[in-house]
Tab-separated table of C-alpha atoms in Angstrom:
chain	number	residue	atom	x	y	z
A	20	MET	CA	-30.150	-58.538	-50.542
A	21	SER	CA	-28.519	-55.973	-52.873
A	22	ASP	CA	-24.803	-55.291	-52.437
A	23	THR	CA	-25.634	-51.599	-51.995
A	24	ARG	CA	-28.463	-52.230	-49.523
A	25	ILE	CA	-27.312	-51.192	-46.060
A	26	LEU	CA	-30.589	-51.470	-44.115
A	27	ASP	CA	-33.465	-53.828	-44.891
A	28	VAL	CA	-36.631	-53.858	-42.765
A	29	ARG	CA	-38.875	-56.811	-43.544
A	30	ASP	CA	-42.505	-57.296	-42.452
A	31	LEU	CA	-42.019	-55.497	-39.116
A	32	ARG	CA	-44.912	-55.809	-36.650
A	33	VAL	CA	-45.040	-53.971	-33.307
A	34	THR	CA	-47.789	-53.779	-30.678
A	35	PHE	CA	-48.182	-51.816	-27.429
A	36	ASP	CA	-50.208	-53.095	-24.493
A	37	THR	CA	-52.675	-50.616	-22.994
A	38	MET	CA	-55.570	-50.771	-20.545
A	39	GLN	CA	-57.971	-50.878	-23.509
A	40	GLY	CA	-56.078	-53.597	-25.408
A	41	SER	CA	-53.094	-54.143	-27.685
A	42	VAL	CA	-52.431	-51.317	-30.139
A	43	GLN	CA	-51.126	-52.699	-33.434
A	44	ALA	CA	-48.897	-49.714	-34.125
A	45	VAL	CA	-46.825	-51.255	-36.936
A	46	ARG	CA	-48.515	-53.853	-39.151
A	47	GLY	CA	-46.143	-55.489	-41.598
A	48	VAL	CA	-43.894	-52.613	-42.657
A	49	SER	CA	-41.082	-53.258	-45.141
A	50	PHE	CA	-38.574	-50.783	-46.539
A	51	HIS	CA	-34.910	-50.639	-47.462
A	52	VAL	CA	-32.112	-48.084	-47.650
A	53	ASP	CA	-29.251	-48.224	-50.127
A	54	ALA	CA	-25.807	-46.802	-49.444
A	55	GLY	CA	-25.663	-43.047	-49.964
A	56	GLU	CA	-29.380	-42.471	-50.565
A	57	THR	CA	-32.112	-40.606	-48.693
A	58	ILE	CA	-35.520	-42.150	-48.170
A	59	GLY	CA	-38.546	-40.387	-46.726
A	60	ILE	CA	-41.210	-42.056	-44.565
A	61	VAL	CA	-44.228	-39.751	-44.590
A	62	GLY	CA	-47.676	-39.791	-43.064
A	63	GLU	CA	-49.875	-37.977	-40.576
A	64	SER	CA	-49.207	-38.057	-36.831
A	65	GLY	CA	-49.924	-41.437	-35.268
A	66	CYS	CA	-49.428	-43.503	-38.421
A	67	GLY	CA	-46.463	-45.411	-36.937
A	68	LYS	CA	-43.458	-43.678	-38.519
A	69	SER	CA	-41.481	-42.999	-35.343
A	70	VAL	CA	-42.364	-46.362	-33.777
A	71	THR	CA	-41.052	-48.128	-36.877
A	72	VAL	CA	-37.749	-46.289	-36.813
A	73	LYS	CA	-37.218	-46.500	-33.040
A	74	THR	CA	-37.885	-50.237	-33.190
A	75	ALA	CA	-35.339	-50.580	-35.990
A	76	LEU	CA	-32.857	-48.782	-33.709
A	77	GLY	CA	-33.762	-50.874	-30.656
A	78	LEU	CA	-34.945	-47.761	-28.789
A	79	ASN	CA	-38.523	-48.739	-27.930
A	80	SER	CA	-39.131	-49.826	-24.350
A	81	ARG	CA	-39.311	-53.598	-24.256
A	82	SER	CA	-41.558	-53.410	-21.212
A	83	SER	CA	-44.427	-51.838	-23.170
A	84	GLY	CA	-43.663	-52.493	-26.830
A	85	SER	CA	-43.555	-55.980	-28.291
A	86	VAL	CA	-42.131	-56.966	-31.682
A	87	LYS	CA	-44.524	-59.569	-33.061
A	88	GLY	CA	-42.570	-60.368	-36.201
A	89	GLY	CA	-40.198	-59.233	-38.897
A	90	GLN	CA	-36.504	-58.542	-39.367
A	91	VAL	CA	-34.278	-55.456	-39.270
A	92	LEU	CA	-31.162	-56.378	-41.218
A	93	PHE	CA	-28.264	-53.955	-40.853
A	94	GLU	CA	-24.957	-54.892	-42.447
A	95	GLY	CA	-26.056	-58.526	-42.436
A	96	LYS	CA	-27.166	-58.635	-38.762
A	97	ASP	CA	-30.727	-58.735	-37.481
A	98	ILE	CA	-30.987	-55.904	-34.941
A	99	LEU	CA	-33.973	-57.608	-33.303
A	100	ASP	CA	-31.835	-60.613	-32.325
A	101	LEU	CA	-29.086	-58.581	-30.638
A	102	ASP	CA	-28.764	-58.057	-26.891
A	103	ASP	CA	-28.608	-54.592	-25.303
A	104	ARG	CA	-24.808	-54.492	-25.286
A	105	ALA	CA	-24.535	-55.323	-28.980
A	106	ILE	CA	-27.163	-52.700	-29.830
A	107	ARG	CA	-25.253	-50.055	-27.826
A	108	ASP	CA	-22.159	-50.842	-29.921
A	109	ILE	CA	-24.146	-49.953	-33.051
A	110	LEU	CA	-26.194	-46.970	-31.833
A	111	GLY	CA	-24.401	-43.651	-32.088
A	112	ASN	CA	-21.664	-45.419	-34.011
A	113	ARG	CA	-22.924	-47.178	-37.165
A	114	MET	CA	-26.500	-45.870	-36.840
A	115	SER	CA	-27.469	-42.525	-35.312
A	116	MET	CA	-30.623	-40.480	-34.868
A	117	ILE	CA	-31.506	-36.794	-34.885
A	118	PHE	CA	-34.464	-36.441	-32.541
A	119	GLN	CA	-37.418	-34.150	-33.070
A	120	ASP	CA	-36.980	-31.641	-30.218
A	121	PRO	CA	-33.353	-30.753	-29.348
A	122	PHE	CA	-34.311	-29.035	-26.095
A	123	THR	CA	-35.865	-32.294	-24.872
A	124	TYR	CA	-32.858	-34.478	-25.685
A	125	LEU	CA	-29.995	-32.135	-24.802
A	126	ASN	CA	-28.914	-32.206	-21.149
A	127	PRO	CA	-29.373	-28.659	-19.739
A	128	THR	CA	-26.725	-29.219	-17.039
A	129	MET	CA	-23.850	-30.089	-19.415
A	130	PRO	CA	-21.956	-27.994	-21.981
A	131	VAL	CA	-22.827	-29.123	-25.499
A	132	GLY	CA	-19.164	-30.022	-26.121
A	133	ARG	CA	-19.320	-32.835	-23.551
A	134	GLN	CA	-22.558	-34.086	-25.062
A	135	ILE	CA	-21.118	-34.157	-28.577
A	136	THR	CA	-17.961	-36.016	-27.533
A	137	GLU	CA	-19.712	-38.550	-25.290
A	138	SER	CA	-20.552	-40.922	-28.136
A	139	TYR	CA	-17.084	-40.638	-29.685
A	140	LEU	CA	-15.403	-41.513	-26.384
A	141	ARG	CA	-17.798	-44.448	-25.951
A	142	HIS	CA	-17.008	-46.012	-29.332
A	143	HIS	CA	-13.365	-45.027	-29.917
A	144	LYS	CA	-10.144	-45.362	-27.961
A	145	ALA	CA	-9.510	-41.623	-27.818
A	146	THR	CA	-8.485	-39.041	-25.250
A	147	ARG	CA	-10.830	-36.210	-24.346
A	148	LYS	CA	-8.579	-33.779	-26.248
A	149	GLU	CA	-8.790	-35.935	-29.378
A	150	ALA	CA	-12.566	-36.169	-28.992
A	151	GLU	CA	-12.861	-32.379	-28.671
A	152	GLU	CA	-10.764	-31.911	-31.817
A	153	LYS	CA	-13.107	-34.302	-33.629
A	154	ALA	CA	-16.091	-32.307	-32.336
A	155	LEU	CA	-14.551	-29.091	-33.658
A	156	GLN	CA	-14.114	-30.726	-37.074
A	157	ILE	CA	-17.793	-31.678	-37.112
A	158	LEU	CA	-18.912	-28.197	-36.015
A	159	ARG	CA	-16.843	-26.671	-38.811
A	160	LEU	CA	-18.320	-29.192	-41.239
A	161	ILE	CA	-21.861	-28.093	-40.341
A	162	SER	CA	-20.853	-24.414	-40.592
A	163	LEU	CA	-21.500	-23.517	-36.961
A	164	PRO	CA	-19.861	-20.150	-36.213
A	165	ASN	CA	-17.180	-19.861	-33.522
A	166	PRO	CA	-17.073	-23.622	-32.726
A	167	GLU	CA	-14.479	-23.273	-29.930
A	168	ALA	CA	-16.789	-21.027	-27.901
A	169	THR	CA	-19.869	-23.107	-28.800
A	170	LEU	CA	-18.381	-26.237	-27.212
A	171	ARG	CA	-18.363	-24.486	-23.830
A	172	ARG	CA	-21.954	-23.234	-24.016
A	173	TYR	CA	-25.073	-24.798	-22.520
A	174	PRO	CA	-28.203	-25.612	-24.572
A	175	HIS	CA	-30.193	-22.632	-23.229
A	176	GLN	CA	-27.472	-20.287	-24.536
A	177	LEU	CA	-28.046	-21.408	-28.128
A	178	SER	CA	-30.765	-20.552	-30.652
A	179	GLY	CA	-33.177	-23.195	-31.964
A	180	GLY	CA	-31.241	-23.560	-35.214
A	181	MET	CA	-27.937	-23.927	-33.356
A	182	ARG	CA	-29.389	-26.578	-31.028
A	183	GLN	CA	-30.583	-28.543	-34.044
A	184	ARG	CA	-27.083	-28.348	-35.535
A	185	ILE	CA	-25.661	-29.618	-32.234
A	186	MET	CA	-28.003	-32.625	-32.512
A	187	ILE	CA	-26.717	-33.220	-36.028
A	188	ALA	CA	-23.120	-32.973	-34.785
A	189	MET	CA	-23.846	-35.526	-32.040
A	190	ALA	CA	-25.289	-37.906	-34.637
A	191	LEU	CA	-22.423	-37.458	-37.116
A	192	ILE	CA	-19.338	-37.524	-34.896
A	193	CYS	CA	-18.825	-41.301	-35.290
A	194	SER	CA	-19.429	-41.204	-39.077
A	195	PRO	CA	-22.531	-43.449	-39.088
A	196	ALA	CA	-23.548	-45.490	-42.104
A	197	VAL	CA	-27.237	-44.595	-41.580
A	198	LEU	CA	-28.593	-41.366	-40.091
A	199	PHE	CA	-32.235	-41.269	-38.953
A	200	ALA	CA	-33.866	-37.845	-38.780
A	201	ASP	CA	-37.209	-37.601	-36.954
A	202	GLU	CA	-38.914	-34.350	-37.982
A	203	PRO	CA	-35.566	-32.496	-38.044
A	204	THR	CA	-37.111	-29.131	-39.017
A	205	THR	CA	-40.130	-29.083	-36.679
A	206	ALA	CA	-40.569	-25.842	-34.670
A	207	LEU	CA	-37.942	-24.014	-36.727
A	208	ASP	CA	-38.778	-20.946	-38.790
A	209	VAL	CA	-38.759	-21.363	-42.569
A	210	THR	CA	-35.340	-19.741	-43.028
A	211	ILE	CA	-33.666	-22.086	-40.534
A	212	GLN	CA	-35.615	-25.020	-42.003
A	213	ALA	CA	-34.104	-24.298	-45.412
A	214	GLN	CA	-30.624	-24.071	-43.884
A	215	ILE	CA	-31.008	-27.438	-42.094
A	216	ILE	CA	-32.276	-29.110	-45.276
A	217	ASP	CA	-29.375	-27.713	-47.319
A	218	LEU	CA	-26.955	-28.759	-44.573
A	219	MET	CA	-28.168	-32.364	-44.497
A	220	ASN	CA	-28.092	-32.649	-48.283
A	221	ASP	CA	-24.553	-31.265	-48.288
A	222	LEU	CA	-23.450	-33.657	-45.541
A	223	LYS	CA	-24.810	-36.630	-47.470
A	224	GLU	CA	-22.714	-35.626	-50.473
A	225	LYS	CA	-19.579	-35.100	-48.371
A	226	THR	CA	-19.824	-38.120	-46.062
A	227	GLY	CA	-21.816	-40.668	-48.079
A	228	THR	CA	-24.125	-41.298	-45.108
A	229	SER	CA	-27.548	-42.741	-45.911
A	230	ILE	CA	-30.482	-40.787	-44.446
A	231	VAL	CA	-33.897	-42.005	-43.285
A	232	LEU	CA	-36.171	-38.969	-42.988
A	233	ILE	CA	-39.328	-39.263	-40.890
A	234	THR	CA	-41.799	-36.431	-41.405
A	235	HIS	CA	-45.311	-35.338	-42.300
A	236	ASP	CA	-43.955	-32.311	-44.196
A	237	MET	CA	-44.127	-33.094	-47.910
A	238	GLY	CA	-42.090	-29.978	-48.701
A	239	VAL	CA	-39.122	-31.353	-46.743
A	240	VAL	CA	-39.134	-34.747	-48.477
A	241	ALA	CA	-39.460	-33.026	-51.853
A	242	LYS	CA	-36.082	-31.361	-51.265
A	243	MET	CA	-34.309	-34.324	-49.694
A	244	ALA	CA	-35.671	-37.771	-50.556
A	245	ASP	CA	-34.636	-40.020	-53.426
A	246	ARG	CA	-37.441	-42.471	-52.628
A	247	ILE	CA	-40.600	-42.057	-50.544
A	248	TYR	CA	-42.687	-44.464	-48.456
A	249	VAL	CA	-46.215	-43.277	-47.616
A	250	MET	CA	-47.449	-44.734	-44.326
A	251	TYR	CA	-50.990	-44.933	-42.972
A	252	ALA	CA	-52.430	-46.798	-39.957
A	253	GLY	CA	-49.263	-48.820	-39.392
A	254	LYS	CA	-48.824	-49.866	-43.043
A	255	ILE	CA	-46.923	-48.704	-46.114
A	256	VAL	CA	-49.661	-47.853	-48.633
A	257	GLU	CA	-47.508	-46.472	-51.467
A	258	GLU	CA	-43.838	-46.300	-52.349
A	259	GLY	CA	-41.811	-44.977	-55.254
A	260	ASP	CA	-39.153	-42.495	-56.255
A	261	ALA	CA	-39.758	-38.846	-55.385
A	262	ASP	CA	-40.704	-37.815	-58.928
A	263	THR	CA	-43.331	-40.559	-59.157
A	264	ILE	CA	-44.909	-39.888	-55.761
A	265	PHE	CA	-45.188	-36.145	-56.372
A	266	HIS	CA	-46.247	-36.207	-60.023
A	267	ARG	CA	-47.941	-39.590	-60.526
A	268	PRO	CA	-49.336	-40.696	-57.131
A	269	ARG	CA	-51.930	-43.462	-57.178
A	270	HIS	CA	-53.192	-43.911	-53.602
A	271	PRO	CA	-56.034	-41.596	-52.460
A	272	TYR	CA	-54.252	-41.034	-49.142
A	273	THR	CA	-51.199	-39.764	-51.014
A	274	PHE	CA	-53.533	-37.447	-52.946
A	275	GLY	CA	-54.759	-36.048	-49.619
A	276	LEU	CA	-51.256	-35.498	-48.235
A	277	LEU	CA	-50.161	-33.634	-51.349
A	278	ASP	CA	-53.338	-31.539	-51.555
A	279	SER	CA	-52.957	-30.460	-47.909
A	280	VAL	CA	-49.733	-28.575	-48.768
A	281	PRO	CA	-50.352	-24.898	-49.702
A	282	ARG	CA	-49.312	-24.074	-53.283
A	283	LEU	CA	-47.351	-20.880	-53.912
A	284	ASP	CA	-47.766	-21.155	-57.682
A	285	GLU	CA	-51.581	-21.018	-57.560
A	286	ARG	CA	-54.136	-18.446	-56.486
A	287	THR	CA	-54.819	-18.438	-52.736
A	288	GLN	CA	-57.618	-20.784	-51.703
A	289	ASP	CA	-60.309	-19.750	-49.228
A	290	GLU	CA	-59.334	-22.678	-47.014
A	291	LEU	CA	-56.697	-25.390	-46.868
A	292	HIS	CA	-57.551	-28.880	-48.078
A	293	SER	CA	-57.863	-31.582	-45.423
A	294	ILE	CA	-58.583	-35.301	-45.316
A	295	PRO	CA	-62.032	-35.840	-43.758
A	296	GLY	CA	-62.636	-38.356	-40.978
A	297	MET	CA	-60.318	-39.958	-38.446
A	298	PRO	CA	-57.699	-42.739	-38.644
A	299	PRO	CA	-58.946	-46.199	-37.623
A	300	ASP	CA	-58.637	-47.623	-34.121
A	301	LEU	CA	-55.539	-49.827	-34.216
A	302	ILE	CA	-56.701	-51.835	-31.209
A	303	ALA	CA	-59.251	-53.328	-33.626
A	304	PRO	CA	-58.008	-52.511	-37.163
A	305	PRO	CA	-60.490	-52.832	-40.042
A	306	GLU	CA	-60.493	-56.021	-42.103
A	307	GLY	CA	-60.245	-54.185	-45.397
A	308	CYS	CA	-58.345	-51.088	-46.487
A	309	PRO	CA	-57.608	-48.917	-43.417
A	310	PHE	CA	-58.280	-45.766	-45.456
A	311	ALA	CA	-61.639	-46.927	-46.874
A	312	ARG	CA	-63.901	-44.897	-44.568
A	313	ARG	CA	-62.069	-41.659	-45.424
A	314	CYS	CA	-61.722	-42.366	-49.151
A	315	ARG	CA	-64.014	-40.695	-51.693
A	316	TYR	CA	-63.338	-43.527	-54.171
A	317	ALA	CA	-64.052	-46.442	-51.788
A	318	MET	CA	-65.845	-49.508	-53.174
A	319	LYS	CA	-67.565	-52.373	-51.357
A	320	ILE	CA	-64.485	-54.596	-51.610
A	321	CYS	CA	-62.390	-51.914	-49.861
A	322	GLU	CA	-64.366	-52.401	-46.640
A	323	ARG	CA	-64.110	-56.208	-46.710
A	324	VAL	CA	-60.700	-57.172	-48.127
A	325	ALA	CA	-57.276	-55.594	-47.598
A	326	PRO	CA	-55.763	-54.598	-50.954
A	327	PRO	CA	-52.589	-56.355	-52.142
A	328	GLU	CA	-49.362	-54.583	-53.084
A	329	ILE	CA	-49.709	-53.793	-56.785
A	330	GLN	CA	-46.709	-53.026	-58.972
A	331	MET	CA	-47.299	-49.965	-61.143
A	332	LYS	CA	-45.783	-49.414	-64.587
A	333	GLU	CA	-43.024	-47.208	-63.121
A	334	ASP	CA	-40.062	-49.174	-61.799
A	335	GLY	CA	-40.237	-49.467	-58.009
A	336	HIS	CA	-43.684	-47.844	-57.773
A	337	VAL	CA	-45.936	-49.987	-55.548
A	338	CYS	CA	-49.435	-49.092	-54.348
A	339	SER	CA	-51.775	-50.963	-51.988
A	340	CYS	CA	-55.144	-49.896	-53.370
A	341	TRP	CA	-57.925	-51.745	-55.196
A	342	LEU	CA	-58.236	-48.768	-57.571
A	343	CYS	CA	-54.871	-49.789	-59.036
A	344	GLU	CA	-56.008	-53.338	-59.759
A	345	GLU	CA	-56.157	-53.995	-63.515
A	346	HIS	CA	-59.796	-55.149	-63.552
A	347	CYS	CA	-60.867	-51.996	-61.702
A	348	ILE	CA	-58.921	-49.782	-64.113
A	349	GLN	CA	-60.607	-51.487	-67.080
A	350	ARG	CA	-64.063	-50.844	-65.575
A	351	ARG	CA	-63.600	-47.351	-64.095
A	352	GLY	CA	-60.526	-45.892	-65.750
A	353	GLU	CA	-57.440	-44.696	-63.900
A	354	VAL	CA	-58.243	-42.577	-60.841
A	355	THR	CA	-56.279	-39.310	-60.803
A	356	ARG	CA	-55.324	-36.878	-58.065
A	357	GLU	CA	-57.446	-34.180	-59.700
A	358	GLY	CA	-60.572	-36.096	-58.767
A	359	GLY	CA	-61.544	-37.617	-62.076
A	360	VAL	CA	-60.727	-40.718	-64.049
A	361	ARG	CA	-58.478	-41.129	-67.055
A	362	VAL	CA	-60.017	-43.707	-69.396
């Protein structure tokens, strides 16, 4: 493992038992995070992004979810081998998470100041006064106006943008090494979204915290991520640095994600692009490529055999698609996002 690698998820597999059968929600996912970098895990709803991250944090219910294999190595320790007490020593301290909906996760009966300091008091030998001073430092760091008064307010007395900043303060107060952000700009207007994105980028520069961003919003990862993992049907189907994924994508699913984002530099289209069809049933996943039935380039082999991970010419660019296989390129040319082939 690299000296700079702080989190390394290897071949993670997670299932959930239901009345209909076992849902294979995560099917061999691997990714890593280096110190001080931001990675983005992107994909449509239901692809397994949040399950992957919550499993890595030890947050999934062990009564319903079952880890079938893999490792989650954080600072040399496998999170999956730790007991509940050891995991609690890490969560909120060395690893923290910003959840998707602040109103759901903030306690409406407690002032936000108590909720921010709770984690600090749990992990540090500090008095409540010292914890409140630390909370004020964090609120000033995230540019929240009038922090002294804010500490005494309840969640319903704050705007959506302020509640999201409180969630960020709760996650940052113990100076974590890795910060997970699950759709941190969902349900916020575009102005507040831009402020939250700028805030998180600024915090990464000031604190050196690594960020794992989970989202389906390609615009957000474009502004934040150094590297991007594209996830579909419980698998990583493409990975690479942000420039490569946005300008030289190779997987047809990545094409679809990028084309579904409205372009402000082009003439308005009559309708937005969408990916036809539905994701596969993960109770009985297909034998071949999970995207084959929705792919306009699908070949016979795509239905029968799962594609291997293929290293592209760009360093660190990996794509799981038969179209990227050398023999296929020689026969058909290189498939492009524009819908043609480059021979």
